[in-house]
Every structure is written in structure tokens, then in C-alpha cells.
mmCIF file of C-alpha atoms in Angstrom:
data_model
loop_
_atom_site.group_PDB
_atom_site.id
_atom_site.type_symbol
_atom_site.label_atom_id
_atom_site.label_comp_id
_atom_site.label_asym_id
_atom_site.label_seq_id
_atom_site.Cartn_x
_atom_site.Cartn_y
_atom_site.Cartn_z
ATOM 1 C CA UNK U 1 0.000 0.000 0.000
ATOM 2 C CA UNK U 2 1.447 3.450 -1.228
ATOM 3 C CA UNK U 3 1.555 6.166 1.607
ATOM 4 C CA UNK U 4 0.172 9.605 0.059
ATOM 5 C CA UNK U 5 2.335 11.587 2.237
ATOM 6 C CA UNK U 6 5.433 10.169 0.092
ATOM 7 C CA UNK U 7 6.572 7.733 2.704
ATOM 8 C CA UNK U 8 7.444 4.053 2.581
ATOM 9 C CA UNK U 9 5.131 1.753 1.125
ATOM 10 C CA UNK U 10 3.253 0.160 4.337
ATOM 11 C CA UNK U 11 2.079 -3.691 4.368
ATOM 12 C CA UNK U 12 -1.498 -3.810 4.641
ATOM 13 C CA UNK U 13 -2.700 -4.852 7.698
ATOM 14 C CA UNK U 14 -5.816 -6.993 8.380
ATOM 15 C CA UNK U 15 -7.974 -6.721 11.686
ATOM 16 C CA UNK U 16 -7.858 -9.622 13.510
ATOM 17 C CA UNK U 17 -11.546 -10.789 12.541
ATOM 18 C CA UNK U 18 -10.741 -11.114 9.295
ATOM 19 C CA UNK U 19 -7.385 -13.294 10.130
ATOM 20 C CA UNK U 20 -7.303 -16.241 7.664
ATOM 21 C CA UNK U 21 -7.360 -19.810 9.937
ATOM 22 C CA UNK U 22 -8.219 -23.135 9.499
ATOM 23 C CA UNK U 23 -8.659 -25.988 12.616
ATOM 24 C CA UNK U 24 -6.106 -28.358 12.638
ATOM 25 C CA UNK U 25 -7.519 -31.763 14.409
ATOM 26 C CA UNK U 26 -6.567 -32.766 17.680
ATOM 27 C CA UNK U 27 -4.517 -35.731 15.607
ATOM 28 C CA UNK U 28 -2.714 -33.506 13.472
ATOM 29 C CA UNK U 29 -1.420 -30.955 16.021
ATOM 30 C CA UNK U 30 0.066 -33.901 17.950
ATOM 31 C CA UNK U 31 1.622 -34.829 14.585
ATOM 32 C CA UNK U 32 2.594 -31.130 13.344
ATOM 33 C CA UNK U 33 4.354 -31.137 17.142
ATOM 34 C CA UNK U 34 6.064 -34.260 16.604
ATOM 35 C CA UNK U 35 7.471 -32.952 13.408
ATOM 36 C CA UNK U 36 9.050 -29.725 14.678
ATOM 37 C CA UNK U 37 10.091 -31.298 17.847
ATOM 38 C CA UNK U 38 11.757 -33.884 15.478
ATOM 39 C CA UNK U 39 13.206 -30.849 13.492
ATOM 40 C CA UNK U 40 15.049 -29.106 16.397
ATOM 41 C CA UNK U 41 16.339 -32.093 17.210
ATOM 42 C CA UNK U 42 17.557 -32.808 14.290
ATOM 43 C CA UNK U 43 19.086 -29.141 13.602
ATOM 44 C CA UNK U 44 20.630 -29.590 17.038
ATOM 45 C CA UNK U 45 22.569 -32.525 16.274
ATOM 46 C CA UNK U 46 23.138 -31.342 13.095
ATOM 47 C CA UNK U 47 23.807 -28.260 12.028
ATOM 48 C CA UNK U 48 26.125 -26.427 14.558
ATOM 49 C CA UNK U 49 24.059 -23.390 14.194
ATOM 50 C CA UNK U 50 22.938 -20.830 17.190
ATOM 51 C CA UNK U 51 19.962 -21.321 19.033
ATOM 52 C CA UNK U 52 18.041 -18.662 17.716
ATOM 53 C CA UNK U 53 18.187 -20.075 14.311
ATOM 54 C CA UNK U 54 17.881 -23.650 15.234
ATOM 55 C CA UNK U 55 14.402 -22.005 17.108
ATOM 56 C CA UNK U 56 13.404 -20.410 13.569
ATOM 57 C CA UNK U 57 14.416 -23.299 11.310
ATOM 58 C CA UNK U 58 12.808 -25.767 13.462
ATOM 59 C CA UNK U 59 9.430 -24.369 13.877
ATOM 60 C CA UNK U 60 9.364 -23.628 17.648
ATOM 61 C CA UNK U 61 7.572 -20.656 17.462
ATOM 62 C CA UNK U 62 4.643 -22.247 15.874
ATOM 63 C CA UNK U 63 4.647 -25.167 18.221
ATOM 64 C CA UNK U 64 4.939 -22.453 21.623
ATOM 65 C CA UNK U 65 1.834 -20.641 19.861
ATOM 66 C CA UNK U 66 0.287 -23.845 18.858
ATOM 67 C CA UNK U 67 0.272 -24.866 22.640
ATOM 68 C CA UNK U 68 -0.549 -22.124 23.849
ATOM 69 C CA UNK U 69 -4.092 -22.196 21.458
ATOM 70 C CA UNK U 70 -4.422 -25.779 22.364
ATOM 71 C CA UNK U 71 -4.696 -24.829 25.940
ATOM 72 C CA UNK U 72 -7.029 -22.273 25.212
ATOM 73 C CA UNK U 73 -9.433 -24.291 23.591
ATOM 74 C CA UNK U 74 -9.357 -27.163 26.309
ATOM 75 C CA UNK U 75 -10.290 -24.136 28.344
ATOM 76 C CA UNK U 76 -13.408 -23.273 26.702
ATOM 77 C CA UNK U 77 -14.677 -26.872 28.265
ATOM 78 C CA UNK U 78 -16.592 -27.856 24.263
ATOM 79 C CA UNK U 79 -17.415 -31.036 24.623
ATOM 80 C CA UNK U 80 -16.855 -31.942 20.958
ATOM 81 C CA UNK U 81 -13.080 -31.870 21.172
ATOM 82 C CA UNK U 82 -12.629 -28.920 18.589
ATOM 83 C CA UNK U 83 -9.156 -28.576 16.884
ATOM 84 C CA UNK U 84 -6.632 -26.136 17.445
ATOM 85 C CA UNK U 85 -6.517 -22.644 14.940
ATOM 86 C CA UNK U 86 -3.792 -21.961 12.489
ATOM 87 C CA UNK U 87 -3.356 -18.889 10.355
ATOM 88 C CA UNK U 88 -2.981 -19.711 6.890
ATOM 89 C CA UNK U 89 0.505 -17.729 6.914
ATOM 90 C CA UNK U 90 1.874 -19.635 9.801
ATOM 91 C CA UNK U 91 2.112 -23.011 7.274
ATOM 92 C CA UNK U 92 5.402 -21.894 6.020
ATOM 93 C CA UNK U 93 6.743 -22.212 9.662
ATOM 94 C CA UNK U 94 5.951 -25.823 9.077
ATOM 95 C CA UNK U 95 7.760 -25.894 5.813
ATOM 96 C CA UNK U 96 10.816 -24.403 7.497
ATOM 97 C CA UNK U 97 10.960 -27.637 9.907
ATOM 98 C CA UNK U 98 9.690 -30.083 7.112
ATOM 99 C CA UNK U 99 12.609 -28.852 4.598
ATOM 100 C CA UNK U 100 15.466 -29.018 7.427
ATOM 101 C CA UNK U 101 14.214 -32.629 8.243
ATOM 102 C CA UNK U 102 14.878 -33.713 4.651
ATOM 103 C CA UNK U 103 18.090 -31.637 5.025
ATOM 104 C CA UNK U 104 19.629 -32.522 8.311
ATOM 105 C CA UNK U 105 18.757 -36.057 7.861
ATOM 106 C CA UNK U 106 15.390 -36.682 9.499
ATOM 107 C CA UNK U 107 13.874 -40.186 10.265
ATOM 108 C CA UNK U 108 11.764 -40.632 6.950
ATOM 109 C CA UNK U 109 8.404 -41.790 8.930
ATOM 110 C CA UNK U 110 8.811 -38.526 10.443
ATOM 111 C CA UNK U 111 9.741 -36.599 7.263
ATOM 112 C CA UNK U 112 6.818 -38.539 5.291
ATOM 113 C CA UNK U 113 4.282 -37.099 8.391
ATOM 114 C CA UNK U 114 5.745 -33.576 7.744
ATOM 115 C CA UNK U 115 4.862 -33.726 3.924
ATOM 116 C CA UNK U 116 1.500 -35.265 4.348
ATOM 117 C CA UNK U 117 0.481 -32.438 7.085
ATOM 118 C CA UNK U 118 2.140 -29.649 4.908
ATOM 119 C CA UNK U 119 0.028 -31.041 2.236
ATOM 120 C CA UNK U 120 -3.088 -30.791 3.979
ATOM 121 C CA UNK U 121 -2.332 -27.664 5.764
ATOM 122 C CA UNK U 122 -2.130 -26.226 2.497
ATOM 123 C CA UNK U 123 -5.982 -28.145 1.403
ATOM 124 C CA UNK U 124 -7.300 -26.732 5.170
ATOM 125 C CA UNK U 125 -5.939 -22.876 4.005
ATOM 126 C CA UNK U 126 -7.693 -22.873 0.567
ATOM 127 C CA UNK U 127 -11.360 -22.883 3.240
ATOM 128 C CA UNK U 128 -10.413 -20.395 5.851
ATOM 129 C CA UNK U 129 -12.579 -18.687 8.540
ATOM 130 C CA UNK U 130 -11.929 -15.717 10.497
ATOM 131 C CA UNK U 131 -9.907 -15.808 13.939
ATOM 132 C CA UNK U 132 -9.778 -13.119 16.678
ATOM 133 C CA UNK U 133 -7.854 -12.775 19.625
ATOM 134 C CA UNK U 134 -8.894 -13.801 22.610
ATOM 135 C CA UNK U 135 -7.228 -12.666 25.952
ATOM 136 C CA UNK U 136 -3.923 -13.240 23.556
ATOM 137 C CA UNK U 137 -4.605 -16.214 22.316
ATOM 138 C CA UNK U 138 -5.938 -16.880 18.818
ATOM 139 C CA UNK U 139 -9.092 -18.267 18.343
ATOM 140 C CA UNK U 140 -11.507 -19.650 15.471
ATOM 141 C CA UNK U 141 -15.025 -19.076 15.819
ATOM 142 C CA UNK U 142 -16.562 -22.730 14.523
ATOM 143 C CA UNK U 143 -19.139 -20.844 12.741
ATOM 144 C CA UNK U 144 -17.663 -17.957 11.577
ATOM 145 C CA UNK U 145 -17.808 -17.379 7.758
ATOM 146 C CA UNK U 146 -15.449 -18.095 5.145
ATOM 147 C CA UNK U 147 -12.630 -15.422 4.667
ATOM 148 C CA UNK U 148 -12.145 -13.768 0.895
ATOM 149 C CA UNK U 149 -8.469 -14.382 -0.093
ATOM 150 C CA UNK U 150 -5.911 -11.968 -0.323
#
């Protein structure tokens, strides 16, 4: 987005309703966490890089807010085990991890896991709803509509 006053371009911003997510089962964010734990460990062992890029490569930062939405939801006491909310833009955290496990010689079950859940995380982002925040924490309203790409 072009400023008028003649200042740098600024990204455009969406309001948090209209956040793209999708609800990743209870099954799948067990496996997603597998993966990235499996891809720190890996870039640990591996790669003799810093922590901080180890954390970035690896996908931490989507499994810390993945847990932290997980526990959310068990807090809202639904009885019909809902799933845990991605944003659609958050996916290419679990590319990061899924490309240094093929890299940094991950165990090919876990690698095989990492490309089948990329590959739906990519099928659950084409059918996005609309998250909002709640007390810091993302959230996805189960019956909130579909939101208009980009």
C-alpha cells in the first residue's frame, strides 16, 4: 500500500476478525508437534548453528503458539473436542521444519508425516474462517464465515 504523504510503502494490515485460519484436528497438532520437535532435534545434532536459528528453522515458534491455542481451547470446556486454529501464513513455519528434516537427515516416517500435514495444511488454508484474539490467544469461531483471499 502506497503512503500519500510520500513515505514508505506500508504492508497492509488486516484486523484480527478477518485473520485467515483453518482448525487443525486434535490428531494432526500432535503430529505437526512431533514434526518440529523432530526438526530441532535434528538441527541440534546437526547443524552447529545458534539457538536462535535452530528455534526459527525448526518451527518452535509455531509449536509455543500452537500450545498455547491448544490450551485455550481445552479451556473453553466444548465437549466436541474442537481442533486447534492456524493462520494460513503460519504453514510456512511448518515448511521451514519439514525442509530441514529432509536436510539434516530426518527419520523418513517422520519426514513422510511432515509432507503429508504440509500437504493438507495447504488443502485446510484454501477454506479459511476468520480468527480473533482472545485474551492473547488466537481463536476460530466454529461458525464464523469463510474469509475472501488476499
Amino acid at each position: 500500500m502506497h503512503d500519500p504523504a510520500g513515505g514508505a510503502a506500508r504492508p497492509e494490515v488486516r484486523p484480527a476478525h478477518e485473520l485467515p485460519a483453518f482448525e487443525l484436528s486434535v490428531p494432526e497438532y500432535r503430529a505437526l508437534l512431533r514434526v518440529i520437535e523432530h526438526a530441532r532435534t535434528c538441527l541440534v545434532l546437526r547443524s552447529g548453528s545458534d539457538a536462535e536459528t535452530i528455534s526459527n528453522a525448526g518451527g518452535a515458534e509455531l509449536a509455543t503458539l500452537l500450545e498455547r491455542r491448544a490450551a485455550a481451547t481445552r479451556g473453553q470446556g466444548a465437549g466436541d473436542a474442537p481442533g486447534v486454529p492456524m493462520l494460513a501464513c503460519e504453514i510456512r513455519h511448518l515448511e521451514a521444519a519439514v525442509v530441514n528434516l529432509e536436510s539434516y537427515g530426518g527419520h523418513e516416517t517422520v519426514l513422510c508425516t511432515g509432507y503429508a500435514l504440509l500437504e493438507r495444511c495447504e488443502d485446510l488454508a484454501r477454506d479459511t474462517r476468520a480468527a480473533r484474539v482472545t485474551d492473547g490467544v488466537l481463536t476460530l469461531d466454529r461458525h464464523a464465515p469463510p474469509v475472501p483471499g488476499p
